[in-house]
Amino acid sequence: EVGSNVSKFSVGEIVGVGLLVGCCKSCRACDSEIEQYCNKKIWSYNDVYADGKVTQGGFAEATVVEQK
């Protein structure tokens, strides 16, 4: 499924997910599109989402990421 604010992708479309699945979106690094330097980045594996759920990377059955 895709969220109601997703406009670049549709259900069934193949997409790639990198090492990061989240960041603060408001620091200098995020504003400069170098999110890997964000102090609040969320790795796609062995990290924790804001809601407390653990990220599981390629071992997950599903994952939640924001479109970019």
Backbone as a chain_set.jsonl record, in Angstrom:
{"seq": "EVGSNVSKFSVGEIVGVGLLVGCCKSCRACDSEIEQYCNKKIWSYNDVYADGKVTQGGFAEATVVEQK", "coords": {"N": [[0.846, -1.181, 0.0], [0.343, 2.339, -0.39], [0.832, 5.562, 1.069], [-1.545, 8.284, 1.576], [-0.401, 10.705, 0.842], [1.51, 10.097, -0.992], [2.906, 10.565, -4.124], [4.654, 9.925, -6.135], [4.857, 7.223, -6.544], [3.207, 4.042, -7.071], [0.938, 1.394, -6.067], [2.338, -1.831, -6.26], [4.514, -1.128, -7.761], [8.02, -1.432, -8.256], [10.471, -0.505, -5.976], [13.487, 0.939, -4.625], [15.249, 0.796, -1.529], [17.478, 2.518, 0.428], [20.23, 2.595, 2.802], [19.28, 4.283, 4.771], [16.22, 5.056, 6.396], [14.952, 7.141, 7.487], [15.073, 10.535, 8.788], [15.709, 13.746, 10.402], [14.882, 15.901, 8.846], [15.226, 18.637, 9.154], [17.679, 19.685, 9.896], [20.973, 21.047, 9.143], [22.354, 19.178, 7.543], [20.24, 17.61, 6.478], [18.807, 19.603, 5.103], [20.656, 20.104, 3.155], [20.553, 17.878, 1.637], [22.131, 15.701, 2.412], [21.555, 13.48, 4.104], [22.759, 11.358, 5.429], [24.452, 12.393, 7.286], [22.882, 13.393, 9.273], [22.064, 13.811, 12.67], [19.9, 12.506, 13.694], [19.265, 10.373, 12.12], [17.718, 7.387, 10.813], [18.583, 4.159, 10.54], [18.117, 1.53, 8.123], [18.269, -0.977, 9.185], [18.657, -2.652, 12.333], [17.988, -0.467, 14.033], [15.799, 2.051, 15.457], [12.471, 3.046, 14.866], [10.584, 6.143, 15.174], [8.246, 5.475, 16.504], [9.028, 3.454, 18.16], [9.312, 0.888, 17.137], [11.456, -1.674, 15.919], [13.814, -1.433, 13.285], [14.291, -3.65, 10.54], [15.582, -4.028, 8.18], [16.534, -5.815, 5.243], [15.46, -8.171, 6.174], [12.907, -7.804, 6.945], [9.355, -8.212, 6.541], [7.878, -6.175, 5.55], [8.295, -2.636, 5.089], [8.428, 0.794, 6.172], [8.843, 3.779, 4.578], [9.613, 7.171, 3.663], [8.661, 8.921, 0.705], [10.99, 10.323, -1.571]], "CA": [[0.0, 0.0, 0.0], [1.048, 3.62, -0.336], [0.11, 6.562, 1.845], [-2.369, 9.239, 0.831], [0.422, 11.815, 0.357], [2.503, 9.592, -1.94], [2.53, 10.943, -5.486], [5.649, 9.465, -7.1], [4.833, 5.772, -6.671], [1.886, 3.429, -6.961], [0.924, 0.019, -5.577], [2.886, -2.813, -7.183], [5.727, -0.62, -8.389], [9.25, -1.837, -7.576], [11.274, 0.633, -5.52], [14.673, 0.591, -3.855], [15.411, 1.477, -0.249], [18.885, 2.545, 0.813], [20.567, 2.3, 4.197], [18.535, 5.156, 5.673], [14.777, 5.1, 6.187], [14.402, 8.328, 8.135], [15.961, 11.58, 9.29], [14.92, 14.813, 11.028], [14.409, 16.778, 7.768], [15.292, 20.065, 9.482], [19.037, 20.122, 10.235], [21.776, 21.504, 8.002], [22.623, 18.034, 6.669], [19.006, 17.274, 5.753], [18.526, 20.695, 4.166], [21.645, 20.02, 2.079], [20.34, 16.573, 1.012], [23.155, 14.738, 2.816], [20.912, 12.953, 5.303], [23.61, 10.406, 6.138], [25.129, 13.116, 8.364], [21.88, 13.834, 10.247], [22.233, 13.184, 13.983], [18.688, 11.758, 14.029], [18.974, 9.429, 11.035], [17.241, 6.057, 11.19], [19.109, 3.148, 9.629], [17.097, 0.568, 7.699], [18.424, -2.209, 9.956], [19.206, -2.535, 13.684], [17.728, 0.868, 14.575], [14.444, 2.153, 16.002], [11.607, 4.104, 14.345], [10.071, 7.076, 16.183], [7.188, 4.821, 17.287], [9.627, 2.431, 19.0], [9.492, -0.381, 16.44], [12.82, -1.9, 15.456], [13.985, -1.62, 11.842], [14.821, -4.986, 10.279], [16.242, -4.064, 6.88], [16.122, -6.809, 4.267], [14.812, -9.307, 6.816], [11.531, -7.43, 7.261], [8.333, -8.554, 5.551], [7.446, -4.892, 4.998], [8.975, -1.504, 5.716], [7.802, 2.092, 5.938], [9.791, 4.848, 4.262], [8.992, 8.329, 3.029], [9.119, 9.147, -0.659], [11.917, 11.444, -1.705]], "C": [[0.884, 1.234, 0.0], [0.181, 4.611, 0.432], [-0.625, 7.56, 0.969], [-1.566, 10.409, 0.279], [1.489, 11.377, -0.64], [2.036, 9.902, -3.35], [3.482, 10.379, -6.538], [5.574, 7.97, -7.386], [3.413, 5.251, -6.552], [2.033, 1.983, -6.492], [1.459, -0.916, -6.653], [4.165, -2.383, -7.871], [6.95, -1.047, -7.574], [10.057, -0.593, -7.237], [12.486, 0.116, -4.755], [14.727, 1.407, -2.577], [16.879, 1.384, 0.138], [19.089, 2.208, 2.281], [19.791, 3.135, 5.194], [17.051, 5.11, 5.35], [14.143, 6.308, 6.86], [15.48, 9.286, 8.585], [15.087, 12.711, 9.825], [14.296, 15.775, 10.018], [14.518, 18.268, 8.079], [16.69, 20.558, 9.843], [19.782, 20.547, 8.965], [22.035, 20.357, 7.02], [21.393, 17.668, 5.839], [18.655, 18.343, 4.725], [19.46, 20.667, 2.963], [21.57, 18.694, 1.325], [21.5, 15.61, 1.234], [22.718, 14.139, 4.158], [21.776, 11.97, 6.081], [24.386, 11.066, 7.274], [24.157, 13.646, 9.417], [22.093, 13.088, 11.567], [21.029, 12.342, 14.389], [18.297, 10.777, 12.925], [18.508, 8.095, 11.603], [17.741, 5.085, 10.124], [18.013, 2.144, 9.288], [17.207, -0.764, 8.438], [19.042, -1.893, 11.317], [19.106, -1.116, 14.253], [16.272, 0.9, 15.04], [13.701, 3.313, 15.345], [11.129, 4.994, 15.493], [8.994, 6.435, 17.059], [7.708, 3.675, 18.158], [9.833, 1.084, 18.339], [10.911, -0.469, 15.883], [12.84, -2.065, 13.939], [14.669, -2.963, 11.611], [15.424, -5.127, 8.897], [15.664, -5.091, 5.933], [15.447, -8.03, 4.851], [13.353, -9.02, 7.153], [10.583, -7.909, 6.163], [7.814, -7.306, 4.864], [8.226, -3.793, 5.706], [8.247, -0.221, 5.361], [8.9, 3.111, 5.702], [9.025, 5.996, 3.622], [9.514, 8.466, 1.611], [10.055, 10.342, -0.675], [12.029, 11.819, -3.15]], "O": [[2.059, 1.158, 0.359], [-1.045, 4.508, 0.44], [-0.362, 7.667, -0.228], [-2.01, 11.052, -0.671], [2.29, 12.198, -1.087], [0.921, 9.554, -3.737], [3.143, 10.359, -7.722], [6.16, 7.495, -8.359], [2.531, 5.918, -6.01], [3.129, 1.422, -6.521], [1.082, -0.809, -7.82], [4.832, -3.202, -8.503], [6.917, -1.024, -6.343], [10.298, 0.261, -8.09], [12.494, -1.025, -4.293], [14.306, 2.563, -2.545], [17.452, 0.295, 0.17], [18.224, 1.609, 2.92], [19.653, 2.739, 6.351], [16.661, 5.124, 4.183], [12.925, 6.479, 6.808], [16.643, 8.913, 8.744], [13.862, 12.65, 9.718], [13.278, 16.401, 10.314], [13.961, 19.087, 7.348], [16.868, 21.754, 10.075], [19.265, 20.415, 7.855], [21.945, 20.545, 5.807], [21.5, 17.442, 4.633], [18.253, 18.025, 3.606], [19.108, 21.142, 1.884], [22.415, 18.411, 0.475], [21.821, 14.803, 0.362], [23.393, 14.267, 5.179], [21.552, 11.766, 7.274], [24.922, 10.372, 8.138], [24.589, 14.294, 10.37], [22.28, 11.871, 11.573], [21.119, 11.548, 15.326], [17.132, 10.396, 12.812], [18.858, 7.723, 12.723], [17.367, 5.18, 8.955], [17.089, 1.935, 10.074], [16.312, -1.601, 8.32], [19.853, -0.976, 11.438], [20.045, -0.63, 14.883], [15.591, -0.126, 15.015], [14.221, 4.426, 15.269], [11.263, 4.625, 16.66], [8.842, 6.805, 18.223], [6.923, 2.997, 18.821], [10.473, 0.21, 18.924], [11.486, 0.525, 15.439], [11.989, -2.75, 13.372], [15.527, -3.368, 12.395], [15.748, -6.239, 8.479], [14.445, -5.228, 5.826], [14.91, -8.851, 4.107], [12.638, -9.915, 7.604], [10.967, -8.0, 4.997], [7.36, -7.367, 3.721], [8.754, -4.003, 6.798], [7.531, -0.161, 4.361], [9.787, 3.283, 6.538], [7.924, 5.81, 3.104], [10.676, 8.162, 1.341], [9.912, 11.264, 0.128], [12.763, 12.746, -3.492]]}, "num_chains": 1, "name": "protein.A"}
